[in-house]
XYZ file of C-alpha atoms in Angstrom:
596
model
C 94.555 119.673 70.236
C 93.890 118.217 73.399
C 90.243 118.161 73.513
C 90.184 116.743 69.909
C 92.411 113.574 70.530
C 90.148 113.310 73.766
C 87.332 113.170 71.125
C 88.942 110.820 68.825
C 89.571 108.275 71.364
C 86.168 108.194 72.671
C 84.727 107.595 68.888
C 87.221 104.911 68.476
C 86.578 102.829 71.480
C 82.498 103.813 70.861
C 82.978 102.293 67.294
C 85.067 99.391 68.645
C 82.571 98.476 71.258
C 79.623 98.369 68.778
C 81.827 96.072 66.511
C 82.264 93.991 68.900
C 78.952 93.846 69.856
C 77.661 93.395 66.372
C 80.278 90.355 66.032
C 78.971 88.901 68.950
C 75.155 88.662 67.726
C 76.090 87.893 64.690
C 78.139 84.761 65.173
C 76.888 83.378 68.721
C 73.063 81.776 69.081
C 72.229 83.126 72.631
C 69.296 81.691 72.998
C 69.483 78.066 72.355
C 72.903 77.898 74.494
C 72.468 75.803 77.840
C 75.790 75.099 80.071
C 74.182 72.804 82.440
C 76.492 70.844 84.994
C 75.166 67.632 84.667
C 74.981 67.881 81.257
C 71.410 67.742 80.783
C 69.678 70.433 78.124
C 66.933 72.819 77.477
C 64.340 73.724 74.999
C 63.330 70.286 75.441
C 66.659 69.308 74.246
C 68.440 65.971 76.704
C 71.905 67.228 76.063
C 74.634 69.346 73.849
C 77.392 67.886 72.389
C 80.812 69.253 72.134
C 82.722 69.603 68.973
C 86.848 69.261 69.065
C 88.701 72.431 69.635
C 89.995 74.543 67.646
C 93.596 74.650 67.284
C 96.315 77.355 67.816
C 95.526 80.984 68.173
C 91.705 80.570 67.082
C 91.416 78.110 70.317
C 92.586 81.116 72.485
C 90.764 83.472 70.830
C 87.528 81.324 71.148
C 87.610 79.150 73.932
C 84.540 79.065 76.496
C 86.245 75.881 78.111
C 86.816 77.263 82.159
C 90.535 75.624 81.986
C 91.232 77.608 78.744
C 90.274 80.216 80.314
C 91.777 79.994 83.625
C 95.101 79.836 81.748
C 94.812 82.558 79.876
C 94.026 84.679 83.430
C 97.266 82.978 84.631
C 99.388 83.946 81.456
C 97.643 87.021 82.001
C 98.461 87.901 84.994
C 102.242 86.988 85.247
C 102.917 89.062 82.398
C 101.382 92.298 84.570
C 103.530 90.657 87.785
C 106.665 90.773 85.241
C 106.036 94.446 84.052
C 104.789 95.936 87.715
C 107.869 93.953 89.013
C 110.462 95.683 86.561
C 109.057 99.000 87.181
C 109.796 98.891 90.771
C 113.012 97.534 90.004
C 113.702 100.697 88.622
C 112.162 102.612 91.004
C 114.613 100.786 94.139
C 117.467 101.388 91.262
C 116.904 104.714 91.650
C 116.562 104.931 95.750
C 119.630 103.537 96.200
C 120.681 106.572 95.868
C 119.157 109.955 97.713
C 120.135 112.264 94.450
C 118.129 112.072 91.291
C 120.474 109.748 89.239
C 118.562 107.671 86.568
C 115.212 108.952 86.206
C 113.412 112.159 86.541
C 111.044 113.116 89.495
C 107.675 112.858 86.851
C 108.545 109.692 85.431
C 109.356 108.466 88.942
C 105.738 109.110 90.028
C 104.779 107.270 86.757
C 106.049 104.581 87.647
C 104.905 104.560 91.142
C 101.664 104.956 89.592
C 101.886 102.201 87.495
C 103.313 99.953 89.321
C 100.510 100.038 92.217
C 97.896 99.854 89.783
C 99.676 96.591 87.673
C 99.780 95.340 90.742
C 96.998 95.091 92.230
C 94.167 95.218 89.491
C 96.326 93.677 87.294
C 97.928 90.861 88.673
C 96.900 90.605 92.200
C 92.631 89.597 90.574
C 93.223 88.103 87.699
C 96.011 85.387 88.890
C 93.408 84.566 91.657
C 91.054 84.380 88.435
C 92.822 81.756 87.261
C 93.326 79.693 89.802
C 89.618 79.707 90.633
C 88.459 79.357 87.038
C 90.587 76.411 86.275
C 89.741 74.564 89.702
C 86.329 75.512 90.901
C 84.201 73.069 88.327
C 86.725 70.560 89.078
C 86.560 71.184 92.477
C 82.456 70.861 92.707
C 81.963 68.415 89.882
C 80.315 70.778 87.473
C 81.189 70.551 83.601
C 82.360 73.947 83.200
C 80.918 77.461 84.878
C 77.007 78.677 85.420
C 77.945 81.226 82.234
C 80.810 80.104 80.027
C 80.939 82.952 77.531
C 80.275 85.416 80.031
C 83.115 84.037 81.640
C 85.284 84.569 77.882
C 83.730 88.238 78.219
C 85.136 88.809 81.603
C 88.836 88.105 80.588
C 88.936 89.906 76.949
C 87.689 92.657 79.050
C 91.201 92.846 80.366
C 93.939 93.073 77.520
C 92.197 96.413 76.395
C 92.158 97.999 80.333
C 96.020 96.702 80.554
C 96.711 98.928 77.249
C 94.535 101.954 78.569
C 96.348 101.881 82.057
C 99.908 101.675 80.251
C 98.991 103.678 77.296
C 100.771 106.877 78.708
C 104.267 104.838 78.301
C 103.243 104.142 74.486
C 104.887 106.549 72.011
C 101.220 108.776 72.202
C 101.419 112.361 71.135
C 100.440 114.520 73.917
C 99.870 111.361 76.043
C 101.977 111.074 79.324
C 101.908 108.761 82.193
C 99.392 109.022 84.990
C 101.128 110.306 88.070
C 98.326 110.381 90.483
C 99.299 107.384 92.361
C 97.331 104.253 92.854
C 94.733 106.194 95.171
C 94.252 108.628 92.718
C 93.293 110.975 95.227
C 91.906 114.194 94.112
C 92.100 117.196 93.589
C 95.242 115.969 92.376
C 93.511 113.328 90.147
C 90.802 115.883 88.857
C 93.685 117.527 86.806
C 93.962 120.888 88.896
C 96.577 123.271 89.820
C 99.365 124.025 87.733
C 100.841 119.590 87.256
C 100.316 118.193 84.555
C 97.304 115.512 85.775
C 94.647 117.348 83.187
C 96.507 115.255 80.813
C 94.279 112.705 78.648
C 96.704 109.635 80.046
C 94.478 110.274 83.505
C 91.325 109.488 81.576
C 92.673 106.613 79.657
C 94.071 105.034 83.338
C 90.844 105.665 84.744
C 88.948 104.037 81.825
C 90.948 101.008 81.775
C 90.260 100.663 85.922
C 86.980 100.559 84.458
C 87.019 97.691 82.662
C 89.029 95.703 85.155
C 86.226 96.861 87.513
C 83.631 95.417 84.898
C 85.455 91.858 84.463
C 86.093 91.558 88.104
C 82.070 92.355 88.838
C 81.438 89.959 85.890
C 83.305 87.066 86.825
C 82.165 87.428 90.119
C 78.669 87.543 89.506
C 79.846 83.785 87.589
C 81.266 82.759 90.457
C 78.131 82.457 92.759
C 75.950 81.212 89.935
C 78.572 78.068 89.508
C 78.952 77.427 93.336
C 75.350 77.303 94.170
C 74.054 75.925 91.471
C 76.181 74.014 89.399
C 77.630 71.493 92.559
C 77.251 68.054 92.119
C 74.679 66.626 94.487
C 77.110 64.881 96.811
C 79.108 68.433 97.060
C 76.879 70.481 99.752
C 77.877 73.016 101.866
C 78.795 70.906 104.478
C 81.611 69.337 102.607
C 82.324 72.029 100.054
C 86.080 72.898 99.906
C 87.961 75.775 101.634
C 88.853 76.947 98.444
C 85.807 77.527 97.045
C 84.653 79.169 100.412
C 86.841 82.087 100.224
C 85.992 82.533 96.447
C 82.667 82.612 96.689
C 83.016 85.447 99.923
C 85.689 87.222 97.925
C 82.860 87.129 94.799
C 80.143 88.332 97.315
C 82.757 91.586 98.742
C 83.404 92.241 94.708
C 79.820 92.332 93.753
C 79.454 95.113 96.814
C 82.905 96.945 96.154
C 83.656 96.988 92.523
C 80.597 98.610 91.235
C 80.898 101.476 93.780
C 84.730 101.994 92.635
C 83.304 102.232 88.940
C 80.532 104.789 90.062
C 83.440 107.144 91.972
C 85.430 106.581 89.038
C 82.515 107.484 86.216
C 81.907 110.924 88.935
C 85.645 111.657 88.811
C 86.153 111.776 84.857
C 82.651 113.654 84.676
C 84.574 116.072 86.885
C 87.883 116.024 84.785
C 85.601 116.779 81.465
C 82.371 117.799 82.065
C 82.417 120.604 84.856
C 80.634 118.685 87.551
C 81.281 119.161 91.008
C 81.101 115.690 92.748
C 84.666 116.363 94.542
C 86.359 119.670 92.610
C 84.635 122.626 91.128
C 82.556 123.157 94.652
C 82.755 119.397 95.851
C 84.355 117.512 98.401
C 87.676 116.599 98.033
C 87.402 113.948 101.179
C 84.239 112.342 99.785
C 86.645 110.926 96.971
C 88.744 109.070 99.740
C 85.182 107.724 101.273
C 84.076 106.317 98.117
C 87.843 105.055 96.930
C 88.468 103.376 100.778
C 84.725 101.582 100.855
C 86.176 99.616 97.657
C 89.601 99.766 98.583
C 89.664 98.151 101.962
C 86.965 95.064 100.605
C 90.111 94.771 97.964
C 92.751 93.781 100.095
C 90.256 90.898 101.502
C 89.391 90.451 97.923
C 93.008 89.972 97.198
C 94.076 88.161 100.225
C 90.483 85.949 101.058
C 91.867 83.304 97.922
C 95.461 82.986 98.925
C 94.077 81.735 102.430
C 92.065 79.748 100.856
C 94.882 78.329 98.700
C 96.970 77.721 101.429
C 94.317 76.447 103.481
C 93.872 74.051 100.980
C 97.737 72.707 99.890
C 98.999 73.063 103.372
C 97.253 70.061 104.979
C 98.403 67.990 102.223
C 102.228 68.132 102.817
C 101.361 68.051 106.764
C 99.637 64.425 106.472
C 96.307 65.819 107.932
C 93.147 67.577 107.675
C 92.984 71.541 108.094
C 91.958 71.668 111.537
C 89.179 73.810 112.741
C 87.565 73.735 109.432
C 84.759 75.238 110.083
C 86.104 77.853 112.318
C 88.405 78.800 109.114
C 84.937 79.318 106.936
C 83.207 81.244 110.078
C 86.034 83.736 110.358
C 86.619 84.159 106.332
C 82.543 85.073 106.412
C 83.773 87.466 108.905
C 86.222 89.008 107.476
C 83.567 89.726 104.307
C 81.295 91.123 106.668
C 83.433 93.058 108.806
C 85.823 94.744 105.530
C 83.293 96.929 104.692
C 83.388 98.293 108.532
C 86.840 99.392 108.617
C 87.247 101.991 105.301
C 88.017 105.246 107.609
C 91.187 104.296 109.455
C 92.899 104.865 106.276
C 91.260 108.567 106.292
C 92.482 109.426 110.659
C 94.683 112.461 109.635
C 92.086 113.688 107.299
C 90.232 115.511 110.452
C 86.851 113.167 110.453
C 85.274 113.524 113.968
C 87.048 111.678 116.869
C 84.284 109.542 117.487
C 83.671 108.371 114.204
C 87.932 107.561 114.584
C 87.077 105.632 117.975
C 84.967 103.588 116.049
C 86.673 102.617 112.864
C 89.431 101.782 115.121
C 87.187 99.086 117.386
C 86.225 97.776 113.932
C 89.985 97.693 112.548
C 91.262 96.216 115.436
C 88.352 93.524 115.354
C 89.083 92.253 112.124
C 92.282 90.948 112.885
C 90.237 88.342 115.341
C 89.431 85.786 112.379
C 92.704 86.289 110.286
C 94.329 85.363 113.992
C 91.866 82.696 113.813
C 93.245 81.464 110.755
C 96.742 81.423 111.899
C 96.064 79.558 114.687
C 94.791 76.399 112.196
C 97.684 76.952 109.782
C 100.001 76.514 112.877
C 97.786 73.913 114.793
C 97.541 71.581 111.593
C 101.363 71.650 110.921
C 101.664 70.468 114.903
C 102.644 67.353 115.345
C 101.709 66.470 111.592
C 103.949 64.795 109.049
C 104.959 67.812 107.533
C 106.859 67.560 104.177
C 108.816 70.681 102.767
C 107.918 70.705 98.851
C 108.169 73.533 97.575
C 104.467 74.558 97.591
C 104.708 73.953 101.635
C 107.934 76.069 102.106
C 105.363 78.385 100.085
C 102.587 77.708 102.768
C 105.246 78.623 105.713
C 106.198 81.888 104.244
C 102.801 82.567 103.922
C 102.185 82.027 107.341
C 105.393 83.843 108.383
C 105.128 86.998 106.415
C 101.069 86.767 106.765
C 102.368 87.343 110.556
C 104.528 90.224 110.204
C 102.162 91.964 108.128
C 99.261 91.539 110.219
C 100.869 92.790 113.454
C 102.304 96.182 112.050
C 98.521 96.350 110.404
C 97.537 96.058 114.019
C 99.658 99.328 115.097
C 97.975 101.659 112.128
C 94.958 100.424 113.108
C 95.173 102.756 116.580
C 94.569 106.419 116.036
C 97.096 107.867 118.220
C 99.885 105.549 116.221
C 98.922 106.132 112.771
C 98.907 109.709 113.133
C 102.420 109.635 113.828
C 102.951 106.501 111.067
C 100.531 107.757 108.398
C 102.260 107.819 105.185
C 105.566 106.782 105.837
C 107.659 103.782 104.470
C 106.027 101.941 107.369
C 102.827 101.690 105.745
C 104.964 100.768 102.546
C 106.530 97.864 104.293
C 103.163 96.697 106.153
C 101.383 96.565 102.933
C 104.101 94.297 100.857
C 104.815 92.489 103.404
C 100.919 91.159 102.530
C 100.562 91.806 99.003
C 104.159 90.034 98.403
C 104.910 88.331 101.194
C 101.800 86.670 102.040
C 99.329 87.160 98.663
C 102.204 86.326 95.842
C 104.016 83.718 98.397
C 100.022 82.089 98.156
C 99.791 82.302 94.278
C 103.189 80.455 94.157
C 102.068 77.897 95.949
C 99.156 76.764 94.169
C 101.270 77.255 90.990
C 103.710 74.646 92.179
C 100.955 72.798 93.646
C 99.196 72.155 91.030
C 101.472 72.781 88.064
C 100.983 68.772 87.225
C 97.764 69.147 87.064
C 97.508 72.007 84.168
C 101.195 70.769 82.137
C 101.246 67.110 82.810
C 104.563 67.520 83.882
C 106.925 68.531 87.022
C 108.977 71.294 87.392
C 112.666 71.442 89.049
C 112.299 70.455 92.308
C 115.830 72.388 93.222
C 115.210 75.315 91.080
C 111.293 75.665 92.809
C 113.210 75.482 96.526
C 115.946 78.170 95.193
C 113.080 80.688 94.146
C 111.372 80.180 97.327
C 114.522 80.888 99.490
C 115.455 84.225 97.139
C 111.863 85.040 97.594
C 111.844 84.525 101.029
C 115.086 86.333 101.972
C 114.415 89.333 99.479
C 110.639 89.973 100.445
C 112.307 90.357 104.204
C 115.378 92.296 103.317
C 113.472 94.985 101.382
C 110.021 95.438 103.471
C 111.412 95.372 106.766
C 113.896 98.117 105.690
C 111.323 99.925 104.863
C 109.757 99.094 108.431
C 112.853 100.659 109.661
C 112.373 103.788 107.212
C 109.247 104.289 108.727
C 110.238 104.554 111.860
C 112.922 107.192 110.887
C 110.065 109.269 109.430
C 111.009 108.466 106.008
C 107.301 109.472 104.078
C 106.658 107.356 101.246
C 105.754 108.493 97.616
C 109.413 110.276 97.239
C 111.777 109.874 94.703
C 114.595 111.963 96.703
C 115.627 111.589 100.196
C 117.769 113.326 103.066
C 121.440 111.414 103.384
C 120.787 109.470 106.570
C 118.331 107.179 105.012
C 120.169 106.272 102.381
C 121.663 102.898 104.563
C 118.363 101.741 105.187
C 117.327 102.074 100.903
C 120.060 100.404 100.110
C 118.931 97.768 101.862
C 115.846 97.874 100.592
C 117.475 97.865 97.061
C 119.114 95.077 97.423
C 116.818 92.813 98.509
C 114.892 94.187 95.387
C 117.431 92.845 93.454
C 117.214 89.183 95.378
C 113.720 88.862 94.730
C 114.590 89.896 91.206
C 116.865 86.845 90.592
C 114.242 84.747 92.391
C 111.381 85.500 90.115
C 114.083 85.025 86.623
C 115.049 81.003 88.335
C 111.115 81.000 88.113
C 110.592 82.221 84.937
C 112.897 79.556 83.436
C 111.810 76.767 85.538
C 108.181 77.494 84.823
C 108.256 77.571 80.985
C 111.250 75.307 80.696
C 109.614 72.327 82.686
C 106.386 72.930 81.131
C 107.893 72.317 77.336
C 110.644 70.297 78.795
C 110.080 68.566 82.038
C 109.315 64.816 83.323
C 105.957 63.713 82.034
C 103.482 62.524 85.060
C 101.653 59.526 84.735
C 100.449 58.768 88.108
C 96.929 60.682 89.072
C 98.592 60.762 92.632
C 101.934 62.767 91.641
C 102.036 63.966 95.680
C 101.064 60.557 97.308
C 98.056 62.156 98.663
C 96.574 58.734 99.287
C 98.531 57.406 101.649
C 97.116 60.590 104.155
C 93.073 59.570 102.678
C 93.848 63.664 101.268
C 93.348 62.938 98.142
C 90.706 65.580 96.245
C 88.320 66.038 93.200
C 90.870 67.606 91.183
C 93.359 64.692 91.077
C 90.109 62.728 90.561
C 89.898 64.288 87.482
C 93.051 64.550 86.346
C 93.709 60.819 87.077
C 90.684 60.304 84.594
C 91.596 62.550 82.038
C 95.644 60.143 82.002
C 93.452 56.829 82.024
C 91.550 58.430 78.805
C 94.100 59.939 77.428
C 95.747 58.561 73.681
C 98.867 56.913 74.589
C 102.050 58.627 72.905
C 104.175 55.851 73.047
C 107.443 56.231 75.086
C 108.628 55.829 78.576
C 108.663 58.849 80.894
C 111.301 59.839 83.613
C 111.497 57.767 86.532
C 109.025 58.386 89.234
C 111.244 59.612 91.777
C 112.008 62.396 89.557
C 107.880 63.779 90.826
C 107.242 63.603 94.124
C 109.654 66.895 94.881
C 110.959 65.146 98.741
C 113.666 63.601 97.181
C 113.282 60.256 97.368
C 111.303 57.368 95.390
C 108.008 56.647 96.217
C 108.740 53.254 98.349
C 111.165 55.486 100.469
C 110.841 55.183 104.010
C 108.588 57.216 106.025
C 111.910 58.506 107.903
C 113.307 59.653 105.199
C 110.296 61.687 103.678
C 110.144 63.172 106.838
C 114.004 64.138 106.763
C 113.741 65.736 103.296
């Protein structure tokens, strides 16, 4: 029964794929299709025009347009943030207490399964998708990406991996959850002993990794086309943006990483169905954690290379000054590329790997802190003596720094052999990891969402409401992961569902300030879509008095352009004071900017 729904699925998605394919060369004329940046054609052709866009769902459903696109990556990936968040939800629900109470041990691990995965593939790329598909041509001048349908490909490539990574939740006959965890380590993974991981849900997570795998390599591949050959002629190197920097290293550690996670996992379900014996069946079991950790550790740069950027990039604006030691903060995010694909093994020190091959993964490990430290420095240095102003997407910038901090120094201890042997897989690790992932990479994502939320609504959000979901979110992300800090150092190991009485204090803790950063992200939720449908219009190209600092950028260029072009609807807007989020109108005193 089994091996026959197996067989089924494969036909469908074979016969789906070939549709699709079929669709695509019969509707689209490859050939003649030129996306140049200056507008300028091919085939002997001077130029393209552009007909209107469709309208409602067809425009989605069609759109090549990079801004489209980069909201539907944004859409996208708060939906997966929403789903991974309520799962964990559940998850601290249930660690509040040390008996089994709500949920069962199996669909415990499914969540914790899940819930890694959601995160991080996901969310955690395709909200950093968004913001760099929306801003990079605005960013470098160009009229839209190097390869604008390949760009459409790389997101539809993501709704189906979403549903074949959550497909063992769906009412599925003899489908269950994956309960590998996110490292999917094997044998575990390759379905032996006597769990229940031989179960077709495995194959259908590791399929939909897949695809994410295939977007991610696709869009990155876009990426580097657009920045080096689609900038204006005025944008060089020299003067390119710090935002664009870190996408275009984070594209370059993708193209290396992702294609090597999609060959382990291609080796893994050949072992699963076919009888091969790449790490079961007569293979190595360790080679799995090799081949998963050279991706894996390139993916938390991947994930975290953008959010520096991001906040490299807003934080200078609210502190009345230019990033300082920019070019320092471009040599050290090179370095980080270069040096992530040094450091893979210090996740693997209680495996038994040689000592010296330990000694050496640890020099690296502890290396690669240098230019993140680097970094910090500049964040810090450019705030000194600045004019600092604490919008919401700077209180953002500070947590990032803050957390970015915290997380970075207990990375430092697991990085030493002697420590993580005692440390390895305990809540300590847990609370390391968030405190980057959530403290530092989501804090980042909110930022530029606040930032910049004129720019893709037209309108402002609730300057009171944005402050009150930074504070939850600050508060919570340090309530929960620092318990967990504290776990750690009990010897609490992670990846349980029960636990002995006397840590049941310190999850408690850690539950509730689950449940802070819960009410944080539902005051975002309604400010977000409320304020877009709802909130004051903007009709200043300037909406954070960037001017009056000479920090005013390519993207409020274009956006002031796009208001002076704009059809007038008629009717007055809110007052101005209502948009700059300090507070005050915008012929307040300097003083009293500075207070607010």
């Amino acid at each position: 029964m089994q091996v026959n729904g197996q067989l089924a699925l494969t036909v469908l998605m074979g016969v789906f794929l070939v549709a699709v394919a079929a669709w695509l060369a019969r509707v689209e004329n490859w050939r003649t299709y030129t996306p140049l940046a200056g507008g300028g054609g091919a085939y002997g052709q001077e130029g393209y025009t552009s007909e209107e866009k469709p309208s409602g769902l067809i425009r989605w459903l069609t759109t090549v347009d990079h801004k489209d696109i980069g909201l539907l990556y944004g859409t996208y990936g708060l939906i997966a943030f929403a789903v991974g968040g309520l799962m964990v939800v559940v998850m601290r629900v249930e660690l509040a207490d040390p008996g089994m109470t709500l949920i069962s041990n199996t669909y415990y691990n499914s969540l914790l399964t899940s819930h890694g995965i959601t995160m991080l593939f996901l969310f955690g790329t395709p909200i950093l998708a968004a913001f760099s598909n929306y801003l990079i041509p605005l960013l470098i001048d160009a009229d839209d990406m190097a390869f604008p349908r390949i760009n459409a490909i790389a997101f539809w490539l993501l709704p189906p991996g979403a549903l074949l990574i959550w497909a063992g939740f769906f009412p599925i006959p003899d489908i269950i959850p994956a309960q590998t965890a996110w490292t999917m380590y094997t044998p575990l993974s390759a379905g032996l002993g006597n769990g229940n991981q031989a179960n077709a849900g495995v194959d259908l997570m590791l399929l939909g990794l897949h695809l994410t795998g295939v977007s991610a390599t696709m869009g990155a591949i876009n990426f580097i086309a657009t920045i080096f050959t689609e900038r204006a002629e005025e944008v060089t190197w020299a003067n390119l943006d710090i935002f664009s920097w870190t996408i275009l290293t984070q594209s370059g550690l993708i193209l290396f990483a992702f294609p090597l996670l999609g060959s382990a996992l291609i080796m893994l379900l050949f072992d699963r169905n076919l009888g091969t014996a790449f790490f079961v069946n007569g293979g190595d079991p360790i080679l799995w954690q090799h081949l998963f950790w050279f991706f894996g550790h390139p993916e938390v740069y991947i994930l975290v290379l953008p959010p520096m950027g991001i906040v490299s990039y807003v934080l200078p604006r609210f502190s009345g000054r230019r990033l300082f030691g920019f070019k320092f903060v471009v040599y050290s995010t090179l370095a980080i590329g270069v040096l992530s694909f040094g450091v893979w093994a210090h996740h693997m020190f209680t495996t038994g790997i040689d000592p010296r091959l330990r000694a050496s993964f640890m020099a690296i490990s502890l290396a690669i802190a240098i230019p993140s430290a680097v970094k910090t420095f500049n964040w810090i240095t450019t705030m000194w003596n600045g004019r600092v102003r604490l919008t919401t997407p700077m209180l953002y910038c500070i947590g990032f720094v803050s957390n970015f901090i915290i997380g970075g120094v207990t990375g430092v201890f697991l990085a030493s052999v002697p420590i993580d042997l005692v440390l390895h897989d305990t809540y300590y690790v847990v609370g390391h990891f968030h405190y980057i992932v959530m403290g530092a990479i989501a804090f980042a994502g909110f930022a530029g969402l606040y930032y910049w939320f004129p720019l893709y609504t037209g309108r402002m959000y609730q300057r009171t409401l944005g402050k009150a979901h930074f504070w939850l979110s600050m508060v919570g992300t340090n309530v929960t992961f620092f318990a967990m800090i504290l776990l750690g150092y009990g010897g609490m190991p992670r990846r349980y569902a029960t636990y002995l009485p006397q840590f049941a204090t310190l999850h408690q803790v850690a539950t509730l300030g689950a449940v802070i950063l819960l009410a944080g992200q539902i005051i975002f939720v309604w400010n977000f879509v409320q304020s877009w449908l709802e909130g004051p219009k903007v009709e200043n190209g300037d909406p954070w008095n960037l001017k009056e600092d000479n920090l005013y950028t390519a993207e409020w260029n274009w956006y002031d352009r796009k208001l002076k072009t704009a059809v007038a609807d008629g009717g007055e807007e809110e007052e101005e004071e209502a948009l700059t989020d300090g507070g005050q109108a915008a012929d307040a005193t300097e003083t009293d900017d500075d207070a607010n």
